[in-house]
Amino acid sequence: MSSFNDLAESVITGNFGKVKEITQEMIDKGIGPLEIINDGLIAGMNVVGVRFKAEDMFVPEVMMSAKAMAGGMELVKPLIADTDMPSVGTVVLGTVKGDLHDIGKSLVAMILESGGFKVVNLGTDIAPEGFVKAIREHKPQIVGMSALLTTTMLNMKATIELLKEEGLRDQVKVIVGGAPVSQSFADEIGADGYGSDAMVAKDLCFKLVGKAS
Amino acid sequence: MLIIGELINTSRKAINEAVENRDAEYIKKIAQEQVEAGANYVDVNCGTMVFDEVETMEWLVNTVQEVVEVPLCIDSPNPKAIEAGLALAKYGQPLINSITGESERYNEILPLVLKYKTKVVALCMDDSGMPETAEDRMQVARNLHQKLTAAGVAEDDIYFDPLVKPVSTSDKAGLEVLDTVRLITQEFPNVHKVCGLSNVSFGLPNRKILNQLFMVQTMSMGMDSYILNPLDATMMGYVQASATLLGKDPYCMNYLNAHRKGLYDNK
């Protein structure tokens, strides 16, 4: 019988097949889906996060681990009623209008998901109106914007302005990131936080929803 | 081999500080060091100064030209900043970084290329988004080549940038660029090709090694210009050695000069 440790280890090594196998085995044995998620899948991803931060694991490995974890989640999710699905909070993420850079933002999505957040990844080239629509639809605690271009980073400001006009600014925390973005720029446009990389973004999100990471 | 020195960029902390304090001496020092290290062009990029980019560009161009007499690579997402830089550039033929196949960007930048008779970096992307494959890139390159030459831009003034993406998130990303450079070289033997090197290694350890090897690989496919840090003596030594091995260095003179400058002393 495989242990939670084995499951976590298979997530850490990014072994998609093994994660699915152990997860299925546990489901068949009658182990609760939340236990499988928390003590196996997320436990493994947490180790990945720490190692990534310590530069002991790298982007391709994190992606493999996230994919392996998703393979396990797919099996257990149908067994959980939506309301019981553990979630630290909801984050809407997108790259701002005029900007097609996807990689960093998707990495942040992956790390947040593995930390237990529900992530709504809007994709790239998202107009301020697109963020507004997603906030109304998904009621997130946090909105994250990415920009890799100095011209498009001004659309973060435009989005924040629109959130104010629409009366939504007080309902969400806004965080920003991307190569040209800095803490001082975040302060200047009135964002609630800036993450210099995916792990910092995760810690920031935990802080903003008032929970320990 | 055309080397564009990339250091004067306000997204770098030291430059950002120097610009904010209007520390002309530091900017001049970096410009001079890059040229002494072999940069043919000095890149000037102050795109992070979104609220006073035009003014900053003017100050940087003037400051750099007080100490070096090389052409500049005017690098900005903002056409107004580009024009401000071009209007002041006085040595040689400036290079605009960059035009793309995106209709808005194309229409903003083309008039500047023609008015100031510049060289131009042409990014292989268009309104359909970031390219994945070599074929995606070639479609944009063919279209840009046709439009730019029809508008009167000389092939020798076009520098295609294939858009380098990380291998850490897509394992064929390096290969697609190599294929693109090979195809551009075949189809358009008279245009140039340029790229930066650091994107390829994003998310991986020992980035310098990947960057250096990718330089060698792209050069083997026909890349003839790089945007890089010329103060990285190892990289500059490899650039020269690679060009020599590819038959671009008559009598190995540049290689021997690099040797005498001490670029291989730690090998």
Short mmCIF file of N, CA and C in Angstrom, two decimals, chain A residues 58-60 63 100-101 103 150-151 154 180 185 188, chain B residues 47-48 50-51 77 129-130 166 168-169 203-205:
data_model
loop_
_atom_site.label_atom_id
_atom_site.label_comp_id
_atom_site.label_asym_id
_atom_site.label_seq_id
_atom_site.Cartn_x
_atom_site.Cartn_y
_atom_site.Cartn_z
N PHE A 58 14.01 23.52 -10.81
CA PHE A 58 13.93 24.55 -11.85
C PHE A 58 12.63 24.48 -12.64
N VAL A 59 12.40 25.52 -13.43
CA VAL A 59 11.11 25.70 -14.10
C VAL A 59 10.57 24.43 -14.78
N PRO A 60 11.38 23.72 -15.57
CA PRO A 60 10.80 22.53 -16.24
C PRO A 60 10.34 21.48 -15.23
N MET A 63 7.09 22.52 -13.73
CA MET A 63 6.00 22.26 -14.66
C MET A 63 5.61 20.78 -14.68
N LEU A 100 1.40 40.10 -24.96
CA LEU A 100 1.13 38.70 -25.26
C LEU A 100 2.01 37.73 -24.46
N HIS A 101 2.74 38.27 -23.47
CA HIS A 101 3.63 37.41 -22.71
C HIS A 101 2.86 36.51 -21.75
N ILE A 103 4.32 33.29 -20.28
CA ILE A 103 5.05 32.29 -19.50
C ILE A 103 5.09 32.59 -18.00
N THR A 150 7.20 47.85 -21.32
CA THR A 150 7.08 49.11 -20.60
C THR A 150 5.86 49.90 -21.08
N THR A 151 5.46 49.68 -22.33
CA THR A 151 4.27 50.39 -22.80
C THR A 151 3.00 49.79 -22.22
N LEU A 154 1.48 50.32 -18.39
CA LEU A 154 0.56 51.41 -18.06
C LEU A 154 -0.90 50.95 -18.07
N PRO A 180 9.49 44.59 -16.28
CA PRO A 180 9.74 46.02 -16.09
C PRO A 180 9.05 46.60 -14.84
N PHE A 185 6.79 51.17 -8.91
CA PHE A 185 5.74 51.34 -9.91
C PHE A 185 4.39 50.86 -9.34
N GLU A 188 3.09 53.46 -7.15
CA GLU A 188 2.68 54.63 -7.91
C GLU A 188 1.28 54.47 -8.53
N GLY B 47 12.98 52.51 -21.47
CA GLY B 47 11.56 52.20 -21.52
C GLY B 47 10.88 52.14 -20.17
N THR B 48 11.65 51.88 -19.11
CA THR B 48 11.00 51.81 -17.79
C THR B 48 10.62 53.21 -17.27
N VAL B 50 8.51 55.36 -17.87
CA VAL B 50 7.32 55.58 -18.68
C VAL B 50 6.77 57.01 -18.60
N PHE B 51 7.09 57.71 -17.50
CA PHE B 51 6.46 59.02 -17.37
C PHE B 51 7.29 60.16 -17.97
N PRO B 77 9.66 50.82 -26.79
CA PRO B 77 8.32 50.51 -27.29
C PRO B 77 7.57 51.78 -27.70
N GLY B 129 -0.01 37.20 -32.81
CA GLY B 129 0.56 36.86 -31.51
C GLY B 129 1.99 36.38 -31.58
N MET B 130 2.44 35.81 -30.48
CA MET B 130 3.81 35.31 -30.38
C MET B 130 3.94 34.04 -31.22
N PRO B 166 12.20 30.82 -23.93
CA PRO B 166 12.90 29.88 -23.04
C PRO B 166 12.71 28.41 -23.41
N SER B 168 13.09 26.26 -21.17
CA SER B 168 12.59 25.66 -19.93
C SER B 168 11.08 25.46 -19.96
N THR B 169 10.39 26.25 -20.76
CA THR B 169 8.93 26.11 -20.80
C THR B 169 8.45 25.48 -22.10
N GLY B 203 14.82 30.39 -16.33
CA GLY B 203 14.28 29.29 -15.52
C GLY B 203 15.23 28.12 -15.33
N LEU B 204 16.46 28.25 -15.83
CA LEU B 204 17.41 27.14 -15.72
C LEU B 204 18.68 27.58 -15.00
N PRO B 205 19.39 26.64 -14.41
CA PRO B 205 20.67 26.98 -13.77
C PRO B 205 21.78 27.14 -14.81
#
